[in-house]
Backbone as numpy.savetxt, mean C-alpha at the origin, in Angstrom:
# Nx Ny Nz CAx CAy CAz Cx Cy Cz
-9.30 -11.60 -9.63 -8.19 -11.43 -8.68 -8.76 -11.06 -7.30
-8.25 -11.72 -6.28 -8.76 -11.48 -4.93 -8.52 -10.04 -4.50
-9.51 -9.46 -3.87 -9.39 -8.11 -3.33 -8.98 -8.18 -1.86
-8.02 -7.33 -1.49 -7.41 -7.43 -0.18 -7.40 -6.06 0.51
-7.45 -6.10 1.84 -7.41 -4.88 2.65 -6.09 -4.84 3.41
-5.44 -3.68 3.37 -4.19 -3.48 4.11 -4.33 -2.20 4.94
-4.80 -2.33 6.18 -5.03 -1.15 7.02 -3.73 -0.38 7.30
-3.84 0.94 7.25 -2.68 1.80 7.52 -2.52 1.96 9.01
-1.48 1.34 9.57 -1.30 1.29 11.01 -1.02 2.67 11.60
-0.57 3.63 10.78 -0.31 4.97 11.33 -1.62 5.68 11.69
-2.75 5.17 11.20 -4.05 5.76 11.51 -4.68 5.13 12.74
-4.05 4.10 13.29 -4.60 3.40 14.45 -4.31 4.18 15.74
-5.04 3.82 16.78 -4.82 4.39 18.11 -3.54 3.79 18.68
-2.53 4.60 18.84 -1.22 4.12 19.27 -1.27 3.43 20.63
-2.25 3.79 21.47 -2.34 3.22 22.80 -3.10 1.89 22.82
-3.62 1.48 21.66 -4.37 0.23 21.58 -3.92 -0.64 20.41
-2.63 -0.57 20.09 -2.14 -1.26 18.90 -2.28 -2.78 19.00
-2.05 -3.34 20.17 -2.14 -4.79 20.31 -3.56 -5.28 20.05
-4.54 -4.58 20.61 -5.94 -4.94 20.39 -6.32 -4.76 18.93
-5.76 -3.73 18.30 -6.04 -3.48 16.89 -5.52 -4.61 16.02
-4.30 -5.03 16.28 -3.70 -6.12 15.50 -4.50 -7.41 15.69
-4.95 -7.68 16.90 -5.76 -8.88 17.15 -7.08 -8.80 16.37
-7.63 -7.61 16.25 -8.86 -7.43 15.47 -8.59 -7.70 14.00
-7.42 -7.26 13.52 -7.03 -7.56 12.13 -6.97 -9.07 11.92
-6.33 -9.76 12.86 -6.18 -11.22 12.74 -7.53 -11.91 12.74
-8.41 -11.47 13.60 -9.75 -12.07 13.70 -10.52 -11.91 12.40
-10.31 -10.78 11.71 -11.04 -10.49 10.48 -10.34 -10.97 9.21
-9.22 -11.65 9.37 -8.54 -12.20 8.21 -7.89 -11.15 7.32
-7.46 -10.06 7.92 -6.79 -8.99 7.15 -5.54 -9.56 6.48
-5.34 -9.19 5.20 -4.26 -9.78 4.41 -2.89 -9.17 4.65
-2.84 -7.85 4.87 -1.56 -7.15 5.07 -1.77 -6.03 6.09
-0.68 -5.59 6.69 -0.70 -4.37 7.51 0.23 -3.36 6.84
-0.34 -2.21 6.49 0.39 -1.17 5.76 1.15 -0.29 6.74
2.44 -0.15 6.50 3.30 0.67 7.37 3.93 1.78 6.53
3.59 3.01 6.85 4.15 4.16 6.14 5.45 4.60 6.80
6.50 4.66 6.00 7.80 5.12 6.46 8.15 6.40 5.70
8.27 7.51 6.40 8.55 8.81 5.78 9.81 9.41 6.40
10.61 10.05 5.56 11.92 10.52 6.03 12.04 12.03 6.18
10.95 12.77 5.95 11.04 14.22 6.04 11.76 14.86 4.88
12.14 14.08 3.91 12.88 14.55 2.74 12.10 14.26 1.46
11.87 12.97 1.19 11.05 12.63 0.03 9.64 13.17 0.18
9.13 13.12 1.41 7.85 13.75 1.75 8.05 14.61 2.99
7.28 15.69 3.13 7.49 16.61 4.26 6.81 16.13 5.54
7.20 14.95 6.01 6.61 14.41 7.22 7.49 13.27 7.73
7.37 12.98 9.01 8.00 11.80 9.59 6.91 10.89 10.14
7.11 9.57 10.04 6.13 8.67 10.65 6.84 7.56 11.40
6.51 6.33 11.10 7.01 5.19 11.84 8.44 4.86 11.43
9.14 4.15 12.30 10.55 3.88 12.04 10.90 2.41 12.07
12.18 2.14 12.03 12.69 0.77 11.90 12.34 -0.10 13.10
12.40 0.44 14.31 12.09 -0.35 15.50 10.63 -0.75 15.54
9.76 0.14 15.05 8.34 -0.19 15.01 8.09 -1.37 14.08
8.74 -1.37 12.92 8.58 -2.46 11.96 9.04 -3.78 12.59
10.17 -3.77 13.27 10.68 -4.98 13.92 9.71 -5.49 14.98
9.16 -4.57 15.77 8.24 -4.96 16.84 6.96 -5.57 16.26
6.44 -4.96 15.20 5.22 -5.46 14.58 5.46 -6.81 13.92
6.63 -6.97 13.32 6.98 -8.24 12.67 7.01 -9.37 13.70
7.46 -9.06 14.91 7.50 -10.08 15.97 6.12 -10.40 16.52
5.22 -9.42 16.46 3.94 -9.51 17.16 2.85 -10.23 16.37
2.94 -10.25 15.06 1.86 -10.82 14.25 2.41 -11.60 13.07
1.60 -12.56 12.63 1.95 -13.34 11.45 1.35 -12.74 10.18
0.57 -11.67 10.32 0.04 -10.99 9.14 1.21 -10.39 8.36
1.30 -10.66 7.07 2.40 -10.07 6.28 2.36 -8.54 6.32
3.54 -7.95 6.26 3.64 -6.50 6.28 3.62 -5.94 4.86
3.15 -4.72 4.75 3.09 -3.97 3.49 3.81 -2.66 3.77
5.12 -2.67 3.58 5.97 -1.54 3.99 6.10 -0.55 2.84
5.61 0.64 3.06 5.61 1.70 2.04 6.71 2.69 2.36
7.80 2.61 1.61 8.96 3.46 1.86 8.87 4.76 1.08
8.49 5.80 1.76 8.48 7.15 1.18 9.75 7.85 1.62
10.87 7.33 1.12 12.19 7.81 1.53 13.10 7.93 0.31
14.05 8.81 0.39 15.01 8.99 -0.70 16.03 7.86 -0.69
16.44 7.44 -1.87 17.48 6.42 -2.05 17.25 5.19 -1.16
16.11 4.54 -1.30 15.79 3.40 -0.43 16.76 2.23 -0.60
17.43 2.14 -1.74 18.34 1.01 -1.96 19.47 0.96 -0.93
19.79 2.11 -0.32 20.85 2.15 0.69 20.32 1.92 2.11
19.01 1.82 2.27 18.40 1.78 3.61 17.57 0.54 3.87
17.44 -0.32 2.89 16.58 -1.50 3.03 17.05 -2.42 4.15
18.35 -2.46 4.39 18.88 -3.34 5.44 18.46 -2.90 6.84
17.94 -1.69 6.96 17.50 -1.21 8.26 16.18 -1.86 8.69
15.47 -2.44 7.73 14.10 -2.90 7.98 14.01 -4.42 8.04
13.10 -4.88 8.92 12.87 -6.31 9.09 11.71 -6.73 8.18
12.03 -7.42 7.11 10.99 -7.95 6.22 11.53 -9.19 5.53
10.62 -9.96 4.96 11.05 -11.18 4.30 9.94 -11.81 3.50
9.96 -13.12 3.40 9.02 -13.84 2.55 7.57 -13.52 2.92
6.77 -13.23 1.92 5.36 -12.93 2.14 5.06 -11.45 2.31
6.06 -10.66 2.68 5.85 -9.23 2.86 5.94 -8.50 1.52
5.27 -7.36 1.45 5.41 -6.44 0.33 6.27 -5.26 0.78
7.15 -4.80 -0.08 7.90 -3.57 0.19 7.78 -2.70 -1.06
7.28 -1.51 -0.88 7.12 -0.61 -2.02 8.13 0.53 -1.95
8.74 0.81 -3.11 9.66 1.94 -3.25 9.15 2.84 -4.36
9.36 4.12 -4.19 8.85 5.08 -5.17 9.79 5.22 -6.36
9.18 5.21 -7.54 9.93 5.44 -8.77 10.68 6.76 -8.69
10.05 7.75 -8.07 10.60 9.11 -8.03 11.71 9.28 -6.99
11.94 8.25 -6.15 12.83 8.41 -4.99 14.29 8.09 -5.27
14.57 7.49 -6.43 15.94 7.09 -6.70 16.19 6.96 -8.19
17.40 7.27 -8.65 17.74 7.01 -10.05 18.15 5.55 -10.27
18.20 4.77 -9.19 18.65 3.38 -9.27 17.53 2.44 -8.83
16.38 2.58 -9.45 15.20 1.85 -9.01 15.38 0.34 -9.15
16.07 -0.11 -10.19 16.29 -1.55 -10.34 17.11 -2.11 -9.17
18.07 -1.34 -8.70 18.89 -1.77 -7.57 18.04 -1.96 -6.32
17.12 -1.03 -6.09 16.24 -1.12 -4.93 15.33 -2.34 -5.03
14.74 -2.53 -6.21 13.84 -3.67 -6.42 14.58 -4.98 -6.24
15.78 -5.05 -6.78 16.58 -6.28 -6.69 16.90 -6.62 -5.24
17.20 -5.62 -4.43 17.52 -5.86 -3.02 16.31 -6.39 -2.25
15.14 -5.87 -2.59 13.91 -6.35 -1.94 13.70 -7.83 -2.28
13.82 -8.17 -3.55 13.58 -9.53 -4.00 14.63 -10.51 -3.44
15.84 -10.02 -3.23 16.91 -10.90 -2.75 16.63 -11.40 -1.34
15.75 -10.71 -0.61 15.40 -11.12 0.74 14.09 -11.90 0.79
13.57 -12.24 -0.37 12.37 -13.08 -0.43 11.06 -12.34 -0.38
11.10 -11.02 -0.23 9.88 -10.23 -0.21 9.40 -9.92 -1.62
8.19 -9.41 -1.71 7.63 -9.01 -2.99 7.85 -7.50 -3.18
8.28 -7.14 -4.38 8.60 -5.74 -4.66 7.43 -5.04 -5.33
7.09 -3.88 -4.80 6.02 -3.06 -5.35 6.60 -1.71 -5.76
6.24 -1.26 -6.95 6.68 0.06 -7.41 5.58 1.07 -7.16
5.88 2.12 -6.40 4.92 3.17 -6.11 5.12 4.34 -7.07
4.00 4.90 -7.52 4.06 6.06 -8.41 3.12 7.15 -7.90
3.62 8.38 -7.90 2.84 9.53 -7.45 1.74 9.86 -8.45
0.74 10.65 -8.02 -0.36 11.00 -8.92 0.09 11.64 -10.23
1.16 12.44 -10.19 1.62 13.12 -11.39 2.58 12.33 -12.25
2.90 11.10 -11.82 3.83 10.24 -12.56 3.04 9.31 -13.48
3.32 9.31 -14.78 2.59 8.42 -15.69 2.95 6.96 -15.41
1.97 6.07 -15.57 2.26 4.68 -15.28 3.18 4.04 -16.31
3.44 4.73 -17.40 4.34 4.20 -18.43 5.76 3.97 -17.91
6.11 4.60 -16.77 7.47 4.43 -16.22 7.72 3.00 -15.77
6.68 2.20 -15.64 6.86 0.83 -15.15 7.33 -0.11 -16.25
7.29 0.33 -17.51 7.51 -0.58 -18.64 8.76 -1.44 -18.49
9.89 -0.84 -18.17 11.15 -1.59 -18.09 11.35 -2.29 -16.74
10.36 -2.16 -15.86 10.45 -2.80 -14.55 9.50 -3.98 -14.41
8.61 -4.16 -15.36 7.57 -5.17 -15.24 8.10 -6.58 -14.94
9.19 -7.02 -15.55 9.67 -8.37 -15.22 10.20 -8.51 -13.80
10.45 -7.39 -13.14 11.13 -7.41 -11.84 10.24 -7.10 -10.65
9.01 -6.65 -10.88 8.14 -6.25 -9.78 6.93 -7.17 -9.68
6.28 -7.13 -8.51 5.12 -7.97 -8.26 3.82 -7.17 -8.22
3.93 -5.87 -8.06 2.72 -5.04 -7.95 3.08 -3.58 -8.20
2.04 -2.79 -8.45 2.18 -1.34 -8.62 1.28 -0.66 -7.60
1.85 0.29 -6.89 1.09 1.09 -5.93 0.78 2.44 -6.58
-0.51 2.68 -6.83 -0.95 3.94 -7.41 -1.36 4.88 -6.28
-0.59 5.94 -6.10 -0.96 6.95 -5.10 -2.11 7.77 -5.65
-3.19 7.84 -4.88 -4.36 8.59 -5.32 -4.47 9.94 -4.62
-3.47 10.23 -3.79 -3.22 11.57 -3.24 -1.70 11.75 -3.29
-1.24 12.96 -3.11 0.21 13.16 -3.02 0.68 12.63 -1.67
1.75 11.84 -1.64 2.15 11.17 -0.41 2.63 12.15 0.66
2.44 11.73 1.92 2.97 12.52 3.02 2.03 12.72 4.18
0.71 12.76 3.91 -0.23 13.06 4.99 -1.52 12.27 4.81
-2.11 11.85 5.93 -3.42 11.21 5.92 -4.50 12.28 5.82
-5.70 11.88 5.42 -6.84 12.78 5.42 -6.96 13.70 4.22
-6.25 13.39 3.13 -6.32 14.23 1.94 -7.51 13.84 1.06
-7.83 14.71 0.11 -8.92 14.47 -0.83 -8.41 13.72 -2.05
-9.20 12.79 -2.53 -8.86 12.01 -3.71 -8.60 12.91 -4.92
-7.51 12.61 -5.65 -7.27 13.24 -6.94 -8.03 12.41 -7.97
-9.12 12.94 -8.48 -10.10 12.15 -9.23 -9.53 11.52 -10.50
-8.55 12.16 -11.11 -7.97 11.62 -12.34 -7.27 10.28 -12.11
-6.96 9.96 -10.85 -6.25 8.71 -10.58 -7.16 7.49 -10.77
-8.46 7.68 -10.74 -9.37 6.55 -11.00 -9.19 6.06 -12.43
-9.13 6.99 -13.36 -8.91 6.62 -14.76 -7.50 6.05 -14.94
-6.56 6.56 -14.16 -5.19 6.04 -14.21 -5.16 4.56 -13.81
-5.90 4.21 -12.76 -6.00 2.82 -12.33 -6.59 1.96 -13.44
-7.66 2.45 -14.05 -8.32 1.70 -15.13 -7.37 1.48 -16.31
-6.68 2.53 -16.70 -5.75 2.43 -17.83 -4.57 1.50 -17.51
-4.10 1.56 -16.27 -3.01 0.68 -15.86 -3.45 -0.78 -15.89
-4.64 -1.05 -15.38 -5.14 -2.43 -15.38 -5.24 -2.96 -16.81
-5.76 -2.15 -17.71 -5.88 -2.55 -19.12 -4.51 -2.79 -19.73
-3.56 -1.93 -19.40 -2.19 -2.05 -19.92 -1.54 -3.35 -19.45
-1.67 -3.64 -18.16 -1.08 -4.85 -17.61 -1.70 -6.10 -18.23
-3.02 -6.11 -18.34 -3.71 -7.26 -18.91 -3.32 -7.49 -20.36
-3.21 -6.40 -21.10 -2.89 -6.48 -22.52 -1.47 -6.98 -22.76
-0.56 -6.69 -21.84 0.85 -7.00 -22.03 1.32 -8.24 -21.27
0.38 -9.06 -20.87 0.74 -10.34 -20.26 0.99 -10.29 -18.77
0.52 -9.25 -18.10 0.73 -9.13 -16.66 -0.59 -9.05 -15.91
-1.53 -9.89 -16.33 -2.85 -9.87 -15.69 -2.76 -10.33 -14.23
-1.66 -11.03 -13.88 -1.47 -11.49 -12.51 -0.96 -10.39 -11.58
-0.48 -9.28 -12.15 0.14 -8.24 -11.33 -0.91 -7.44 -10.56
-0.64 -7.27 -9.27 -1.61 -6.60 -8.41 -1.45 -5.08 -8.48
-2.57 -4.40 -8.23 -2.57 -2.94 -8.15 -3.07 -2.54 -6.77
-2.22 -1.85 -6.06 -2.59 -1.31 -4.75 -2.92 0.17 -4.90
-3.87 0.64 -4.10 -4.24 2.06 -4.11 -4.10 2.63 -2.71
-3.64 3.87 -2.64 -3.35 4.49 -1.35 -3.69 5.97 -1.43
-4.64 6.40 -0.59 -5.00 7.81 -0.52 -6.49 8.03 -0.61
-7.11 8.43 0.50 -8.55 8.68 0.57 -9.35 7.48 0.06
-8.95 6.29 0.54 -9.68 5.07 0.16 -10.91 4.97 1.08
-11.86 5.86 0.86 -13.11 5.85 1.61 -13.98 4.72 1.09
-15.09 4.46 1.76 -16.01 3.42 1.28 -16.47 3.73 -0.14
-16.82 4.97 -0.38 -17.29 5.38 -1.71 -16.18 5.27 -2.74
-15.00 5.80 -2.41 -13.90 5.79 -3.39 -13.37 4.38 -3.62
-13.38 3.55 -2.59 -12.90 2.17 -2.73 -13.74 1.42 -3.76
-15.02 1.70 -3.79 -15.91 1.08 -4.77 -15.47 1.46 -6.19
-15.18 2.73 -6.41 -14.74 3.21 -7.72 -13.38 2.60 -8.09
-12.49 2.54 -7.12 -11.15 1.98 -7.35 -11.22 0.51 -7.70
-12.09 -0.21 -7.01 -12.25 -1.63 -7.27 -12.78 -1.87 -8.68
-13.78 -1.12 -9.06 -14.35 -1.26 -10.40 -13.34 -0.88 -11.48
-12.40 0.00 -11.14 -11.38 0.42 -12.11 -10.27 -0.63 -12.26
-10.16 -1.54 -11.28 -9.17 -2.60 -11.41 -8.20 -2.77 -10.27
-8.30 -1.95 -9.23 -7.43 -2.13 -8.06 -7.86 -3.36 -7.28
-6.91 -4.00 -6.60 -7.30 -5.16 -5.79 -6.69 -5.17 -4.38
-5.79 -4.21 -4.07 -5.28 -4.06 -2.70 -5.58 -2.63 -2.26
-6.21 -2.50 -1.10 -6.73 -1.20 -0.67 -6.12 -0.79 0.66
-5.37 0.31 0.64 -4.80 0.85 1.87 -5.91 1.60 2.60
-6.30 1.07 3.73 -7.47 1.58 4.45 -7.04 2.40 5.65
-7.47 3.66 5.68 -7.08 4.54 6.77 -8.25 5.21 7.44
-8.10 6.52 7.66 -9.07 7.26 8.46 -10.43 7.43 7.79
-10.51 7.20 6.49 -11.80 7.37 5.80 -12.55 6.06 5.59
-12.00 4.95 6.13 -12.72 3.68 5.99 -12.55 2.83 7.25
-11.51 2.01 7.31 -11.35 1.09 8.42 -11.29 1.80 9.78
-10.62 2.95 9.82 -10.51 3.68 11.08 -11.49 4.85 11.16
-12.53 4.80 10.34 -13.56 5.83 10.37 -14.34 5.78 11.67
-14.79 6.93 12.12 -15.59 7.00 13.34 -17.06 6.64 13.07
-17.37 6.29 11.82 -18.74 5.87 11.48 -19.11 4.57 12.19
-18.13 3.73 12.48 -18.40 2.46 13.14 -17.16 2.00 13.87
-17.25 0.83 14.52 -16.06 0.30 15.17 -15.21 -0.44 14.14
-14.05 -0.89 14.57 -13.09 -1.49 13.65 -13.67 -2.71 12.95
-14.32 -3.57 13.69 -14.91 -4.77 13.12 -15.97 -4.42 12.07
-16.84 -3.50 12.38 -17.89 -3.09 11.45 -17.30 -2.46 10.20
-16.31 -1.62 10.38 -15.72 -0.93 9.23 -14.98 -1.87 8.29
-14.29 -2.86 8.86 -13.60 -3.84 8.02 -14.60 -4.62 7.18
-15.67 -5.06 7.82 -16.70 -5.82 7.11 -17.36 -4.96 6.02
-17.59 -3.70 6.33 -18.21 -2.81 5.35 -17.30 -2.59 4.15
-16.01 -2.35 4.40 -15.08 -2.13 3.30 -14.94 -3.39 2.46
-14.88 -4.54 3.10 -14.79 -5.80 2.36 -15.99 -5.98 1.45
-17.16 -5.65 1.94 -18.37 -5.74 1.12 -18.32 -4.79 -0.07
-17.86 -3.58 0.19 -17.80 -2.55 -0.88 -16.87 -2.96 -1.99
-15.68 -3.45 -1.65 -14.68 -3.75 -2.70 -15.00 -5.05 -3.43
-15.77 -5.92 -2.79 -16.08 -7.21 -3.42 -17.42 -7.25 -4.14
-18.36 -6.43 -3.70 -19.69 -6.46 -4.32 -20.10 -5.14 -4.94
-19.36 -4.07 -4.59 -19.74 -2.75 -5.11 -20.95 -2.16 -4.40
-21.31 -2.73 -3.25 -22.48 -2.26 -2.49 -22.02 -1.73 -1.15
């Protein structure tokens, strides 16, 4: 399964977003990850609906919209997304998860189910026919710069084995949280194939954006 990078745009320099997006396009970046937080589901606020619309107009790179908001099924119409985009909703955010997933799919986008570190992946069982991917949070959602919860590596491995065994070998696994160069290697070997890249990799001060993207791509594809 192809391994893909989805840089977290909230970690980018807000005053150089256009140049950043052009760098993504030049490097063949597969998705742009947009964190949406409501101050309720997670104790933080980030990007909003107008930002998503502006970014959608500015680039042809598909969006990877991560909704860390309560009851997303009632708010999906606020966001500009469609065919080719991923939209992830948290299992923990609503008692009507099927309704949220159905609304995403009705607009032609791909639905991703996000699960927190403390949520067992077994909750996906009755959603498998309806989703396209699973987002495994490897830190508790809400803030950039956190430390990896190490048990999530084994969680990724067990999830990959579960999906393969049950006829869902095509289903993608995204990882989000302290996806450093070192941790991305472990996540890739465990079975993840979409990597949310933030301050510990693509936007690391170890190198420039171009260098960091190439380095992360090498790590997730070769383990070096």
